[in-house]
Short mmCIF file of C-alpha atoms and ligand atoms in Angstrom, two decimals:
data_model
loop_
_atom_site.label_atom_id
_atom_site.label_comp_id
_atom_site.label_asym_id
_atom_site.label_seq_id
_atom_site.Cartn_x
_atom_site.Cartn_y
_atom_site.Cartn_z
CA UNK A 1 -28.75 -44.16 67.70
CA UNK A 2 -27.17 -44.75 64.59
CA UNK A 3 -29.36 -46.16 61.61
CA UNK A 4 -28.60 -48.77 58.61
CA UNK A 5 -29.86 -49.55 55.41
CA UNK A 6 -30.16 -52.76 55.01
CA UNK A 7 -33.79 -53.10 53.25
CA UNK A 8 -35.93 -50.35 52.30
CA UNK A 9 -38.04 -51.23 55.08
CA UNK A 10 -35.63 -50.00 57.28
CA UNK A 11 -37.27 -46.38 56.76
CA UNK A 12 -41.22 -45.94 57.49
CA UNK A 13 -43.33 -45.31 54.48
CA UNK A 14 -43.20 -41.65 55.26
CA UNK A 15 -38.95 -41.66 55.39
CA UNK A 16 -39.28 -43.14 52.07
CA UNK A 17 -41.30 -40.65 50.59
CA UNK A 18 -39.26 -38.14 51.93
CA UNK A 19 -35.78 -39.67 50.60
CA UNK A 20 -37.46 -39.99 47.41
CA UNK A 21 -38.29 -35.99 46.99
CA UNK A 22 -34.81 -35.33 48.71
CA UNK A 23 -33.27 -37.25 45.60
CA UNK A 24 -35.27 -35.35 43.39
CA UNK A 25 -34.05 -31.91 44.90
CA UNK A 26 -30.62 -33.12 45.25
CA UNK A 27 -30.76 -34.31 41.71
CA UNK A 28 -31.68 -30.50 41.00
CA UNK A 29 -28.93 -29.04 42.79
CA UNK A 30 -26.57 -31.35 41.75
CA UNK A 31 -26.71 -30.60 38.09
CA UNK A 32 -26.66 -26.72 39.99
CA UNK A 33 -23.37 -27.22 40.99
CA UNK A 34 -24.96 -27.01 44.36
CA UNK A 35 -24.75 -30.47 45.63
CA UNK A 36 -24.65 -29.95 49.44
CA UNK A 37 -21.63 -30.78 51.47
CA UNK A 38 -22.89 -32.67 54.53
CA UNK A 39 -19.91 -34.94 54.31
CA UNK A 40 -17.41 -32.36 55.28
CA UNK A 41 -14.56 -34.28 54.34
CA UNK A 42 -16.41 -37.51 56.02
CA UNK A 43 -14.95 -40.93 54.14
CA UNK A 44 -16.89 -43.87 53.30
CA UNK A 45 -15.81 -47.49 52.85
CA UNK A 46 -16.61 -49.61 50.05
CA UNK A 47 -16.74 -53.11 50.40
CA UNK A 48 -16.61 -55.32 47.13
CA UNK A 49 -17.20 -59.04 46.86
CA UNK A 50 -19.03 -59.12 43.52
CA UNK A 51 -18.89 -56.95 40.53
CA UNK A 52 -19.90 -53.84 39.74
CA UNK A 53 -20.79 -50.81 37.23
CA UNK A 54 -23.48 -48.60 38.78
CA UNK A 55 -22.87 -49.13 42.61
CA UNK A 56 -19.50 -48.38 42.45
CA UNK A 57 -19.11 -45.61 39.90
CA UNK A 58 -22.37 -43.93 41.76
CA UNK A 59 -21.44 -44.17 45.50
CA UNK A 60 -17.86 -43.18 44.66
CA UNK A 61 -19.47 -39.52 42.94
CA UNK A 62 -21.59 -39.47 45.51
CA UNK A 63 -18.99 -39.50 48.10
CA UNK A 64 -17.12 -36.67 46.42
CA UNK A 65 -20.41 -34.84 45.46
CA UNK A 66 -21.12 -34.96 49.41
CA UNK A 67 -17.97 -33.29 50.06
CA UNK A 68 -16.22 -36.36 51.30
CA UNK A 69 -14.19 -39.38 49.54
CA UNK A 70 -14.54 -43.19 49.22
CA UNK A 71 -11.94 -46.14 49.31
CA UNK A 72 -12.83 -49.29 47.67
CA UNK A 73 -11.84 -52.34 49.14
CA UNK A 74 -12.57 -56.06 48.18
CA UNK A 75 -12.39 -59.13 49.97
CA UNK A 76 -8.60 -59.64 49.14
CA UNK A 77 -7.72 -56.79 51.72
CA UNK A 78 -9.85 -57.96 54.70
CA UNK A 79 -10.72 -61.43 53.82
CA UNK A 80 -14.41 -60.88 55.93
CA UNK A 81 -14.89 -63.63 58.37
CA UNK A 82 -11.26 -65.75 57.48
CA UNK A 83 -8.38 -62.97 58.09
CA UNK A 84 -10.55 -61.89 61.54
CA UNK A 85 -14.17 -62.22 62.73
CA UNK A 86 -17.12 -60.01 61.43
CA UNK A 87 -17.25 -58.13 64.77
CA UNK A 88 -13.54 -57.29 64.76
CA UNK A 89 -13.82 -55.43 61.23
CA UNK A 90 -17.11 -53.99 62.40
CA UNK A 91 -14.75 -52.29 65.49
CA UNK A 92 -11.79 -51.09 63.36
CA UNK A 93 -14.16 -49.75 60.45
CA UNK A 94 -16.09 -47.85 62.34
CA UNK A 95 -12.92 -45.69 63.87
CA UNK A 96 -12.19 -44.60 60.27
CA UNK A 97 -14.99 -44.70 58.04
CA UNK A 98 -18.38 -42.19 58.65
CA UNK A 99 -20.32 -45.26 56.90
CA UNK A 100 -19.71 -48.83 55.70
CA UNK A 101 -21.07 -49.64 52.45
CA UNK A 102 -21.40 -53.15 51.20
CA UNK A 103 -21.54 -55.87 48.12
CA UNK A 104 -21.32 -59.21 49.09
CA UNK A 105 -23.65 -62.57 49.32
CA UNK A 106 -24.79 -63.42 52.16
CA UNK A 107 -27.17 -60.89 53.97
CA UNK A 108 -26.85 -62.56 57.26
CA UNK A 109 -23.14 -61.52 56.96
CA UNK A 110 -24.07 -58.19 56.38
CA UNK A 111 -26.71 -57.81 59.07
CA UNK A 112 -23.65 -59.19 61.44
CA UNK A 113 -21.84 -56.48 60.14
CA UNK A 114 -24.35 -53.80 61.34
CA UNK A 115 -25.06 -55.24 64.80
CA UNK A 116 -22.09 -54.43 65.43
CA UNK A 117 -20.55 -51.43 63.96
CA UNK A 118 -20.82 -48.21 65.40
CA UNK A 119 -21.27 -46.06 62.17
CA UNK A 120 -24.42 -47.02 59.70
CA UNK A 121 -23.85 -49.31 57.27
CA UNK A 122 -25.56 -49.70 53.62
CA UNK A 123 -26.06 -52.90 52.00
CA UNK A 124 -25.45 -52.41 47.98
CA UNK A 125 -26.47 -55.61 47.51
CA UNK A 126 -26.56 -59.18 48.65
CA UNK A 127 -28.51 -62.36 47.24
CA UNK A 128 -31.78 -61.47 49.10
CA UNK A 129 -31.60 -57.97 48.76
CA UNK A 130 -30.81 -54.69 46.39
CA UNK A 131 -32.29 -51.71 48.61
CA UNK A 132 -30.42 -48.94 47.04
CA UNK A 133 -31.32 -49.55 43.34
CA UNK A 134 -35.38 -49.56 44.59
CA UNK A 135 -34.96 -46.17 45.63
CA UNK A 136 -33.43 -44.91 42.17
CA UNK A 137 -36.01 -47.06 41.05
CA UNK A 138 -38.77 -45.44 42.99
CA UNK A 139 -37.47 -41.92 41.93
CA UNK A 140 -37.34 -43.03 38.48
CA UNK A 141 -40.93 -44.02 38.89
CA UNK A 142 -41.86 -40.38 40.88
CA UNK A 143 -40.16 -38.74 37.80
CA UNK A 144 -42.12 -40.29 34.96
CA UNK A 145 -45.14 -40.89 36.58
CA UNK A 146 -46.02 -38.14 38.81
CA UNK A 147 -46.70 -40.42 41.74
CA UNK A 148 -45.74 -44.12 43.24
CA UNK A 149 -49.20 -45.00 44.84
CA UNK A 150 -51.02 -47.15 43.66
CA UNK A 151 -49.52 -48.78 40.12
CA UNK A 152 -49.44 -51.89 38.58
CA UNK A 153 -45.74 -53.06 38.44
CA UNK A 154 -45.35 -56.14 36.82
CA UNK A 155 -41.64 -57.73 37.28
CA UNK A 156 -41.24 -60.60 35.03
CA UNK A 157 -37.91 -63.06 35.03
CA UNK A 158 -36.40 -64.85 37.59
CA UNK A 159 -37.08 -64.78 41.43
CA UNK A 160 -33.86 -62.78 42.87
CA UNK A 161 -32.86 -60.32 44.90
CA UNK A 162 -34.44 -57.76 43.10
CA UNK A 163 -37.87 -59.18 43.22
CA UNK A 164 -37.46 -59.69 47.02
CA UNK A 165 -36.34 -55.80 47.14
CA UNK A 166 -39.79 -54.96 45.30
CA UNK A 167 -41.84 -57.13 47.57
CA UNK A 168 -40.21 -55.32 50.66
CA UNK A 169 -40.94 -51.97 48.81
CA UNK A 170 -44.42 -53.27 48.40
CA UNK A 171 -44.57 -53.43 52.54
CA UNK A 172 -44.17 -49.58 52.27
CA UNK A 173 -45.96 -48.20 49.59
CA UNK A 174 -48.95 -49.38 48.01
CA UNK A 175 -49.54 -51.09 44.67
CA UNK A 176 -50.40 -54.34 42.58
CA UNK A 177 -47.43 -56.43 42.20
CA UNK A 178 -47.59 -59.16 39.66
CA UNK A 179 -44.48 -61.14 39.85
CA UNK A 180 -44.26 -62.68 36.46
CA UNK A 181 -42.02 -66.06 36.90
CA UNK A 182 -42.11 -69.74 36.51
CA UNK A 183 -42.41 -71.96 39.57
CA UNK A 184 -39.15 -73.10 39.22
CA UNK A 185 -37.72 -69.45 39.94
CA UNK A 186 -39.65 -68.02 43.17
CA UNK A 187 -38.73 -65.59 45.07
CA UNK A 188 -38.50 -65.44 48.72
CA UNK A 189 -41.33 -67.78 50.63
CA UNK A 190 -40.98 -65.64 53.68
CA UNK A 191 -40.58 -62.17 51.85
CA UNK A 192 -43.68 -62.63 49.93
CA UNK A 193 -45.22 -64.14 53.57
CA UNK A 194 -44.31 -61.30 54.90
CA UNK A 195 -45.62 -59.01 52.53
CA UNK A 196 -49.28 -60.42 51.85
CA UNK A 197 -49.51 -60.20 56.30
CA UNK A 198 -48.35 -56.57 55.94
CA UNK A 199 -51.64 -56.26 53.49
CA UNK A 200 -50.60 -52.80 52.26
CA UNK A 201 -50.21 -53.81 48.67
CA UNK A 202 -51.41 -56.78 46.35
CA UNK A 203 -49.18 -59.41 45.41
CA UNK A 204 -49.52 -62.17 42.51
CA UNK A 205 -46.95 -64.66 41.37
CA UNK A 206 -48.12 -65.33 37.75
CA UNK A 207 -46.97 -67.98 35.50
CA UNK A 208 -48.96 -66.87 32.45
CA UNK A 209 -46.18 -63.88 31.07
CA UNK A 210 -49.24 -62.25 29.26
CA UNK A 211 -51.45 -61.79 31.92
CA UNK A 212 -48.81 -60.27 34.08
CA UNK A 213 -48.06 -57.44 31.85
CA UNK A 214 -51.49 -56.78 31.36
CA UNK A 215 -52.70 -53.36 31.56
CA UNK A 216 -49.21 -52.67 34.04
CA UNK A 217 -48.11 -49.26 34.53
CA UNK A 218 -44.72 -50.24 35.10
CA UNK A 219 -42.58 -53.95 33.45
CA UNK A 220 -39.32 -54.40 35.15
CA UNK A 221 -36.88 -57.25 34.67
CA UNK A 222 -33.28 -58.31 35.54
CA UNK A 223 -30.60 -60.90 34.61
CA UNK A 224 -31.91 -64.46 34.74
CA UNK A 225 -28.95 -65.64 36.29
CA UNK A 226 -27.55 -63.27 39.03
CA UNK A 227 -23.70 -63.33 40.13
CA UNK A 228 -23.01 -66.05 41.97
CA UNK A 229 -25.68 -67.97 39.64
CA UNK A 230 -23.79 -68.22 36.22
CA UNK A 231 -23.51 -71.82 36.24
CA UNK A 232 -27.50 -71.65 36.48
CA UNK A 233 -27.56 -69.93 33.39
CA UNK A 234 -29.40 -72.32 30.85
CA UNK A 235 -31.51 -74.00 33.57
CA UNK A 236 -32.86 -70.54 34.26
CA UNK A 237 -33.31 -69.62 30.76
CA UNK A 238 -35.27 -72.49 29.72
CA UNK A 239 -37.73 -71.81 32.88
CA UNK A 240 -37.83 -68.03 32.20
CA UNK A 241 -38.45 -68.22 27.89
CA UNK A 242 -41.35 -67.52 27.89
CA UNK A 243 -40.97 -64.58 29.88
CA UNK A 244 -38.63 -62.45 28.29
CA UNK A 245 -39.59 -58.63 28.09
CA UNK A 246 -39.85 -57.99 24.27
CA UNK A 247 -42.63 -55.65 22.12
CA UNK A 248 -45.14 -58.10 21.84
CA UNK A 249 -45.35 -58.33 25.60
CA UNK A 250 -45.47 -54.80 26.44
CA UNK A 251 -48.04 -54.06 23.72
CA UNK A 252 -50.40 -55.90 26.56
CA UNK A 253 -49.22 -52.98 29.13
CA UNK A 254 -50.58 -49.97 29.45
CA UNK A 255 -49.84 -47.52 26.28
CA UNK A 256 -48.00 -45.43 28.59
CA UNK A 257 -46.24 -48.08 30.84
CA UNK A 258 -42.51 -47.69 31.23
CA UNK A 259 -39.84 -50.86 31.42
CA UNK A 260 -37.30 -50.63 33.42
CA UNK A 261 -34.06 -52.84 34.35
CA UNK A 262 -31.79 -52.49 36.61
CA UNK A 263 -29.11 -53.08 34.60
CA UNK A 264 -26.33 -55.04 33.48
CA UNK A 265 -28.62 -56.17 31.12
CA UNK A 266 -28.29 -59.50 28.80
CA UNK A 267 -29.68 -58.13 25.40
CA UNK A 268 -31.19 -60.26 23.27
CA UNK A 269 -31.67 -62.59 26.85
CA UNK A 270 -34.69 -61.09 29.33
CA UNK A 271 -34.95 -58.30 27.12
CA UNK A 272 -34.72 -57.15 23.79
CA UNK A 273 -32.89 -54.55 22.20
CA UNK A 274 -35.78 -52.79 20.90
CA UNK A 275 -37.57 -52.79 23.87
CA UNK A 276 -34.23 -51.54 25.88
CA UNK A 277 -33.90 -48.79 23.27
CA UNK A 278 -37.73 -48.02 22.64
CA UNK A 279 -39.04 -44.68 24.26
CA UNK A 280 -40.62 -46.35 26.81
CA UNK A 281 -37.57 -47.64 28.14
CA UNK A 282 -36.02 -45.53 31.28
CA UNK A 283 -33.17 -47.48 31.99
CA UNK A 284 -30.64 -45.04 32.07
CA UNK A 285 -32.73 -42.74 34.25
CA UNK A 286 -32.67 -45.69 36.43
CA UNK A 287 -28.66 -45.72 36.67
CA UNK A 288 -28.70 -42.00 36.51
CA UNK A 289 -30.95 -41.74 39.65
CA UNK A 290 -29.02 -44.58 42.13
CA UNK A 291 -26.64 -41.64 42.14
CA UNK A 292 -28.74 -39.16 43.68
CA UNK A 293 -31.24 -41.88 45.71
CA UNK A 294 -27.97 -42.86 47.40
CA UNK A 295 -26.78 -39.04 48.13
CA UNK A 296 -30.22 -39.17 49.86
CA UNK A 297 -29.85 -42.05 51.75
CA UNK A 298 -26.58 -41.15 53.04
CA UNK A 299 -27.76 -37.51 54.09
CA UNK A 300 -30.66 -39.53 55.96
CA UNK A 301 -27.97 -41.56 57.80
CA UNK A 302 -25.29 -38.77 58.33
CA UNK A 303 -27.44 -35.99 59.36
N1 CP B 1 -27.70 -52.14 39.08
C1 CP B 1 -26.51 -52.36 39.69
O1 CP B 1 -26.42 -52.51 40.90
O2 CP B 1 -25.45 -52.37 38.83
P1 CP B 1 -23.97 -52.81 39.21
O3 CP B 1 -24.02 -54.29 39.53
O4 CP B 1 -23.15 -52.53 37.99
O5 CP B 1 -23.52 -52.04 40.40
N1 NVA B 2 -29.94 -59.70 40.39
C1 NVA B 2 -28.70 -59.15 39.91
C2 NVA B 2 -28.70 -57.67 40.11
C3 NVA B 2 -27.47 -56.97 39.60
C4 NVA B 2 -27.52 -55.48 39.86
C5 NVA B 2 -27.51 -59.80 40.62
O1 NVA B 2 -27.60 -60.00 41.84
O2 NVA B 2 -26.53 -60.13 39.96
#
């Protein structure tokens, strides 16, 4: 039966673990020259409908790295949905591509996608959910901390996609999440339902910025305004002000506790450019690692 990725909680606890120390040795090899080929010429498809840096750049090297290739295609090729239905691409994809990988907004759309086509397909992103940068994130974490049980991860800014993706993560691996927001920029009702039933982890939505970042291990942020959000902008960044990730906040973490972002960033916006640049800041690990988190993923799903 052929698997997706759709949310991390697509793979057990255990799978996750296991991805994450697969990254880590194919990280190793990589910079080896060893990367193995388990593609063997295999190509991937790249679906587009929003922007992108990181996704893009990583899945296409991790294609080639694999030993197979990548096209990218955006919405004015196949027109998803309008040109012909959802189940009709899902058909013809599948006879040429060893995987579907795709951007786009609405997860439903994507979860159509997967029903029906015959090859795995990887969400890199949609408005709920981010899967693939949690598990660079995750190995970013592994790397600088020695272990993912157990920390306090504080995410402070606006309620998006990414903190949905850490609330699923939290269904999988135990910690205490603090979700550091305003009430006027939750995330997911049903996500964070979801994940206080599942009971593995702690989860707090905090409207007090300070006592969210207290004594956390780990302070991630994001854009306040996601793509598809821009007009949103100001509204969002007079709810969020107060909850910007600059020094004086993360003098209340932990000496040793490491901010991440998942980048593009808005410097000077959720985050300031000491912080960003300060030692303590492992954002380019973060980009560094979607490219070998997503080899991983892909060698779970090819075989
Ligand atoms: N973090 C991330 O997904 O970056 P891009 O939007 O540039 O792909
Ligand atoms: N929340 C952001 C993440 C970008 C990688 C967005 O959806 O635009």
């Amino acid at each position: 039966m052929k698997r997706d990725f759709l949310s991390v909680t697509d793979f057990t606890s255990e799978e996750i673990r296991e991805n994450l120390e697969l990254a880590i040795e194919v990280k190793k090899k990589t910079k080896q020259g060893e990367c193995p080929n388990v593609l063997k010429g295999g190509v991937g498809a790249l679906i587009f409908h929003k922007a992108s840096l990181r996704t893009r750049c990583s899945f296409e090297v991790g294609f080639r790295q694999l030993g197979g290739s990548a096209v990218y295609i955006t919405d004015k090729e196949i027109e998803l949905g309008k040109r012909e239905s959802i189940y009709d691409v899902a058909k013809v994809m599948s006879r040429y591509f060893a995987v579907i990988c795709i951007r786009t907004f609405s997860h439903e759309n994507v979860a159509e996608l997967a029903r029906h086509a015959d090859v795995p397909v990887v969400n890199m992103l949609t408005d709920l959910l981010h899967p693939c940068q949690l598990m660079g994130d995750m190995q970013t974490i592994l790397e600088h901390k020695g272990t993912i049980d157990n920390l306090t991860v504080t995410y402070l800014g606006d309620g998006n996609n990414l903190t949905n993706s850490w609330m699923r993560m939290a269904q999988r691996i135990p910690m205490n999440l603090r979700i550091g927001t305003s009430p006027e920029t939750l995330p997911s009702p049903e996500i964070l339902e979801e994940t206080r039933k599942a009971g593995l982890s702690q989860v707090e939505i905090i409207h007090d910025p300070k006592k969210a970042v207290k004594d956390a291990d780990v302070i991630y942020t994001d854009v306040w305004a996601s793509m598809g959000q821009k007009d949103k902008s100001s509204q969002k960044a007079e709810a969020l002000k107060g909850f910007q990730v600059n020094s004086e906040l993360v003098s209340q973490a932990k000496k040793d506790a490491i901010v991440m972002h998942c980048l593009p960033a808005e410097r000077g916006r959720e985050i300031t450019d000491d912080v960003m640049d300060s030692p303590q800041s492992v954002v380019f690990d973060e980009a560094e690692n979607r490219l070998h988190a997503q080899k991983a993923v892909l060698i779970k799903l090819l075989g």
